[in-house]
Amino acid sequence: MDAFAALATGLTVALQPINLLYALIGVLLGTAVGVLPGIGPALTVALLLPITFKLDPAGSLIMFAGIYYGGMYGGSTTAILINTPGESASLATALEGNKMAKAGRGGPALATAAIGSFVAGTLATIGIVFLAPWLVEVAVSFGPEDYFALMCVAFITVSATFGSSPIRGLTALFIGLTLGIVGIDRLTGQARLSFSVPELLDGVEITTLAVGLFAVGEALYVASRRHKHAETLEPVRGSLWMTKEDWKRSWKPWLRGTMFGFPIGALPAGGAEIPTFLSYSTERKLTKHPEEFGHGAIEGVAGPEAANNASAAGTLVPLLTLGLPTSATAAMMLAGFQQYGLNPGPLLFAERPDLVWGLIASLFIANVMLLVLNLPLVGLWVRLLAIPQPWLYAGILVFATMGTIAAKPSVVELTMLVAFGIMGYVMRRFDYPIAPVVVGLILGPIAEAQLRRALQISLGDPMVLLQSPMSATLLAISAVALIAPFVMKGLGKLNNSDD
Amino acid sequence: MDGSRQVDRAGMALAALLLVIAAVIFWDTSNLQLAATYGVGPKAMPIVVASGLALLAVGNAVLAWRGDFPAREDTDPKAILLILGGLAALIAIIGLGGGFIPATAILFAATATAFGRRAILTDLAIGLVLAVAVYLMFAKILTLSLPMGPIERLL
Amino acid sequence: MSLSVQGILRALTVATAAFAATPALAQMELKIIAPAAPGGGWDQTARSMQQAMVASGAAKSAQVTNIPGAGGTVGLAQFVNTAKGDGNTLMVNGFVMVGAILTNKSPVNLDQVTPIAKLTEEMQIIVVPANSPIKTAKDLADAVKKDVSKVTFAGGSAGGVDHIMAALFVGSSGADASKVNYVPFSGGGESLAAIIGGKVTAGISGYAEYEGQIKAGRLRAIGITSAERRPGIAVPTFKEQGIDLVITNWRSVVAGPGINDAQKKALTDAVDRMVKSNAWKEVLKQKGWDDAFVSGDAFAKFLKDEQTRVRKVLADVGLVK
C-alpha cells in the first residue's frame, strides 16, 4: 500500500531527535497559550505561527502540529479543572469533567481526555488514509438543506443537557437562540439586536458567553454561598490514574466519539461542537451509570474529547483532497503550507505526497508527544486545585478576563463577559441549566442560515428539505428521536394503568 | 420558608424579564428594512424566537405563581459586589488606558477578598506579581497583544 | 485607595507621555493596525508589512495590533479616534471596508483618514461546476437574462466584494441587478463545496482560492475581472467577452486623520521604500498577490471613485438606502 509506505517515510522524518524536540516545544507553547479561555487552537496557531517560520519545512510542520494539539488540549485542561472551556469544542467536556475534578477525580478525567484524544486522533488518521477520497464526495454533496436537517438532529440532543425541568431547559435554550440573532444577518447583511453598537455586529462570541457563564458565573455563585458551604476541594480522591473500571467505561465512548467526530468534521460546515454534543447525549443515553451523569461520569468526558479530536482530523479530509479550508484551524494549516509556496488542493496528494504525509505523520507524532508530556503532568495539573480557594478563583477570573481581552481587545467584550457572568449567577441560583444557552448560540445561527440558503436556492419551495435523501433521512431520525420518548412514556403509563 | 404554595416574586420578575426580551426582539424586528428577495427573510427567526420566549415567560410565570421555583439559600451580597466591583474596576482601568497589569492586580485582590481573605495589600502584591509574570510571558514572549498602560510601556 | 492608584497612574502617564514626545529622528517605530482577526487577508498584509518594513530598514520596529469586527469598521472607528495626528501609525484596509462602512451604517468613514497607498490587488473570478452547460460568460449572461431568479451565485458575506460583483454582472447582462439571487456563505470552503456539489449555478471568489480546483478540472472558469488578459492564465476576461465587468479586491494602507504634510511624507516614503524591497517582492510572490502600488493623490482619487461606485451598486441591490 502506497499510502502506508509514504506514511512510514513521514514518520521516520518526524522521529529524528531534533524534530522530536520541535514537537515538544510546540506542544509546550501550544498548551501555554491554549489554556487561556477564549483562545482556541486556531488562534493559538495564528499567534505562534511566526515562530515556525525560521525552521526547515519538516521541523516547522512538526512544531506546527505540536502547537495545534497543545492548544486543543490546553482548552480541555481548563474545562476539566476550573470549569472554563477554553474553546467551544471543549464545552461538552466541561459538563462532566469539572464535576469529576470537584469530586477528586480530575486525574482520571484528564487522563481519559488525553488518551481518548490520542485514540481518536490515531483512528482518524487511519480514516484519512483509507476513506478520504470517498468521504470527500459525500461532504461536497452535502447541501444547505442537509445541514439544516443535521442541525435538527443536533437540536433534539440538546435536551440531554436540560436537567430536571423541560421549561427551565427550554428557557435557557431560547436565551441562547436570542443571543444567536445578535449581529449582522448573514443573508441580507442587516444588523439585528445590535442597538447601534459596532462591537455587536459580529454577533456574540461563543467563548465569551461560555467563559462568562461558566467561569465568572461560577465564581460569583461560589463566593455568594461561601459563608454557608465552605467548599473544600480535594485534588485527589481515590486513584490519581484511571482504574480498570475507568478504562472499561472509557473505551467505547472513545470509539463512538470518533465515529461522530471524523465524518462530521469532514463536512465543510460540520465543525467540532456538534459532534461533541452528539457524543455527550449519546453517552448519556447509553451509559450503565445514568445516576452519575451530572455528577461526573467519565463517559461524558471520554466521548466528547474523542469526538473533538476526531473532528479536527476530519477537517484535513477536505483540506488535503480539495484544498478546502473548512475551519479556522484548517485555514491556519493552509497558511502553514503556503510558507513553502504551495497551495493544498486536489493536486497536492499527487504532486507533493512527501509534505502531505509528512504533515499527517507530524500530527501523529505531536499526538504521541502530548500524551507522553501530559500524562506525567496530570498529577501536577490537579495540584492546581489545591491552591487556596480565594487565590484559585482570583486566578480563574484573571485568566478569564485576560483570554477575552487578548482575543478581542475591547471594553465592550469585557462588559459582555461580566454581563454573562451575572446571567450565569442568576441562572445557577434559580437552577436553570447553563449548557443549553451555549448550545442555542452555536446551533441557532447555523440552522437559520442553512434553512434560508436552502429556501433561497429553491426559490421558497420547502419540498427541497424532503427531496434530498440525506436531509429526508436526518429529518426522519430527528422526528423519531423527538417522538419516541413520549411514546415510550405513554406506553409505560398504559401498562401501569393496567395494573 | 414553607413556600410551596406562595407566589415566588423573584420568579415572577424573571418571567417578566423574559417577556421584556421578547418585546425587544419584536421591536427590533420591526426596524429591519430589507426583506430577502428570495426565500425566507431576516424576520422569521427573531419572530419564532420571540414567540417562544413569550410562551416560556408564561410557563415560568405559572411555575412562580404556584411556588414551584426551586428553593434558594441566603446569599452573601457583599461577596458578589466585591467581585463585580473588581471586574468593573478592571474594565474602567483598561478603558481609560491604565493597562493590563494594574487592572489585573485589582481584580485579583478584590476576588480574593470576596472569598474571605483579609489581607488586601498582600493580595494586591500577589496580583501584581502574577500580572507582571503573565504579561511578560504572554505579551513579550508569545506576542499576544494585551492592553498597554504606563507600567506595560516600561517593561 | 483607588484614588491613590489613579494618582500614580496619572503621574506615570504624564511621565511616559513626556518620554514618548522626544522626537524619533532616525527611524520610525511603526504601529500597524489590522482591523481583522489574526489569519485573514488584512492580518496577513499587516504582518507581511511588519516583516518587510523592518527587513528593508524603512522602520526601526513595527508592531501589529488586531482590532477585529464588522468588516473592519470597529477597527476603523478606533483608528480614527486614537491615531489622530499620529505620524507613526498605519492601518491596513481594502475594498471590503468600503462596502462594510455603508452596510453597517458606520459612524466613521474613509473620508476621515489620510490615504497613503494602495499595495496589492487580487482579481476576481466566476466559476461554474465542470459539468455545467454554461461554458462562457455569454452563456451565463443569457441564463441571467432568461430568468434572473434561477441563476444562483455563491460567494462571501452579504455586501462584500463577491456580492457587489454578482450585482454588477447581472446589471451588465441587461437584467435587473436588484433581483440578483446571491447566496452568501460563511467561508470559502463552504461556498466552494456548494458550487462543486452543483447546489448553485455559479460561484464568485478571488482567483487564487479557486485556482487549484480549476486546474484539477472540478470547476470551469468563465471569466476573470482584470482589465487585461493575464499571462499564464488561460481564462478570458469579461471585458473581451463583451461584458463590462472590471473589479479587483484591493488592499491599501491609510494613516490617521489630521497628520501634517511632513508626517504624511515620512509615512509615504517608508511605504515606498518597503514596496521596493526584495522582502516585499518575496511576500507578493509567496502569497500570490499582485503588486498594485499607487500612492499620493492618485490613490486618494482612486479611493474616492471606489466609494462612489460601491455606494451605487449597494443602492442598486437594495443593501443601502
mmCIF file with all atom_site columns, C-alpha atoms in Angstrom, chain B residues 33-34 37-38 93 96-98 102 106 120-121 124 143 145 148 150-151 153-154, chain C residues 1 5-6 9 12-13 16 64-66 105 148-149 178-181 318-319 321:
data_model
loop_
_atom_site.group_PDB
_atom_site.id
_atom_site.type_symbol
_atom_site.label_atom_id
_atom_site.label_alt_id
_atom_site.label_comp_id
_atom_site.label_asym_id
_atom_site.label_entity_id
_atom_site.label_seq_id
_atom_site.pdbx_PDB_ins_code
_atom_site.Cartn_x
_atom_site.Cartn_y
_atom_site.Cartn_z
_atom_site.occupancy
_atom_site.B_iso_or_equiv
_atom_site.pdbx_formal_charge
_atom_site.auth_seq_id
_atom_site.auth_comp_id
_atom_site.auth_asym_id
_atom_site.auth_atom_id
_atom_site.pdbx_PDB_model_num
ATOM 1  C CA . GLN B 1 33  ? -35.983 47.376 6.331   1.00 0.00 ? 33  GLN B CA 1
ATOM 2  C CA . LEU B 1 34  ? -34.865 44.790 3.816   1.00 0.00 ? 34  LEU B CA 1
ATOM 3  C CA . THR B 1 37  ? -35.571 38.786 -2.478  1.00 0.00 ? 37  THR B CA 1
ATOM 4  C CA . TYR B 1 38  ? -35.996 35.020 -2.472  1.00 0.00 ? 38  TYR B CA 1
ATOM 5  C CA . ILE B 1 93  ? -8.775  50.887 34.120  1.00 0.00 ? 93  ILE B CA 1
ATOM 6  C CA . LEU B 1 96  ? -9.028  54.564 30.479  1.00 0.00 ? 96  LEU B CA 1
ATOM 7  C CA . GLY B 1 97  ? -5.694  53.276 29.246  1.00 0.00 ? 97  GLY B CA 1
ATOM 8  C CA . GLY B 1 98  ? -4.314  52.245 32.647  1.00 0.00 ? 98  GLY B CA 1
ATOM 9  C CA . PRO B 1 102 ? -2.812  47.286 37.486  1.00 0.00 ? 102 PRO B CA 1
ATOM 10 C CA . ILE B 1 106 ? -7.011  44.909 41.492  1.00 0.00 ? 106 ILE B CA 1
ATOM 11 C CA . ILE B 1 120 ? -5.690  43.327 50.746  1.00 0.00 ? 120 ILE B CA 1
ATOM 12 C CA . LEU B 1 121 ? -2.148  44.592 50.496  1.00 0.00 ? 121 LEU B CA 1
ATOM 13 C CA . LEU B 1 124 ? -2.554  43.235 45.708  1.00 0.00 ? 124 LEU B CA 1
ATOM 14 C CA . THR B 1 143 ? 3.472   38.201 21.320  1.00 0.00 ? 143 THR B CA 1
ATOM 15 C CA . SER B 1 145 ? -1.460  41.879 22.324  1.00 0.00 ? 145 SER B CA 1
ATOM 16 C CA . MET B 1 148 ? -0.920  48.734 27.251  1.00 0.00 ? 148 MET B CA 1
ATOM 17 C CA . PRO B 1 150 ? 2.184   53.223 31.624  1.00 0.00 ? 150 PRO B CA 1
ATOM 18 C CA . ILE B 1 151 ? 3.587   50.228 33.500  1.00 0.00 ? 151 ILE B CA 1
ATOM 19 C CA . ARG B 1 153 ? 5.436   50.544 28.415  1.00 0.00 ? 153 ARG B CA 1
ATOM 20 C CA . LEU B 1 154 ? 8.218   50.481 30.975  1.00 0.00 ? 154 LEU B CA 1
ATOM 21 C CA . MET C 2 1   ? -7.089  53.554 47.898  1.00 0.00 ? 1   MET C CA 1
ATOM 22 C CA . VAL C 2 5   ? -3.752  54.250 42.470  1.00 0.00 ? 5   VAL C CA 1
ATOM 23 C CA . GLN C 2 6   ? -5.316  56.612 39.983  1.00 0.00 ? 6   GLN C CA 1
ATOM 24 C CA . LEU C 2 9   ? -1.356  56.057 37.148  1.00 0.00 ? 9   LEU C CA 1
ATOM 25 C CA . LEU C 2 12  ? 3.073   57.617 35.222  1.00 0.00 ? 12  LEU C CA 1
ATOM 26 C CA . THR C 2 13  ? 1.042   58.510 32.151  1.00 0.00 ? 13  THR C CA 1
ATOM 27 C CA . THR C 2 16  ? 5.756   58.291 29.770  1.00 0.00 ? 16  THR C CA 1
ATOM 28 C CA . VAL C 2 64  ? 0.871   44.747 14.613  1.00 0.00 ? 64  VAL C CA 1
ATOM 29 C CA . THR C 2 65  ? -2.356  45.186 16.586  1.00 0.00 ? 65  THR C CA 1
ATOM 30 C CA . ASN C 2 66  ? -5.520  43.304 15.636  1.00 0.00 ? 66  ASN C CA 1
ATOM 31 C CA . LYS C 2 105 ? -24.076 52.378 8.770   1.00 0.00 ? 105 LYS C CA 1
ATOM 32 C CA . VAL C 2 148 ? -32.590 36.102 -13.171 1.00 0.00 ? 148 VAL C CA 1
ATOM 33 C CA . SER C 2 149 ? -34.090 34.332 -10.136 1.00 0.00 ? 149 SER C CA 1
ATOM 34 C CA . SER C 2 178 ? -31.833 44.227 -7.606  1.00 0.00 ? 178 SER C CA 1
ATOM 35 C CA . LYS C 2 179 ? -33.182 40.767 -8.461  1.00 0.00 ? 179 LYS C CA 1
ATOM 36 C CA . VAL C 2 180 ? -29.797 39.024 -8.236  1.00 0.00 ? 180 VAL C CA 1
ATOM 37 C CA . ASN C 2 181 ? -30.103 35.674 -6.442  1.00 0.00 ? 181 ASN C CA 1
ATOM 38 C CA . GLY C 2 318 ? -31.075 47.469 -2.112  1.00 0.00 ? 318 GLY C CA 1
ATOM 39 C CA . LEU C 2 319 ? -28.497 46.914 0.638   1.00 0.00 ? 319 LEU C CA 1
ATOM 40 C CA . LYS C 2 321 ? -30.901 53.202 1.076   1.00 0.00 ? 321 LYS C CA 1
#
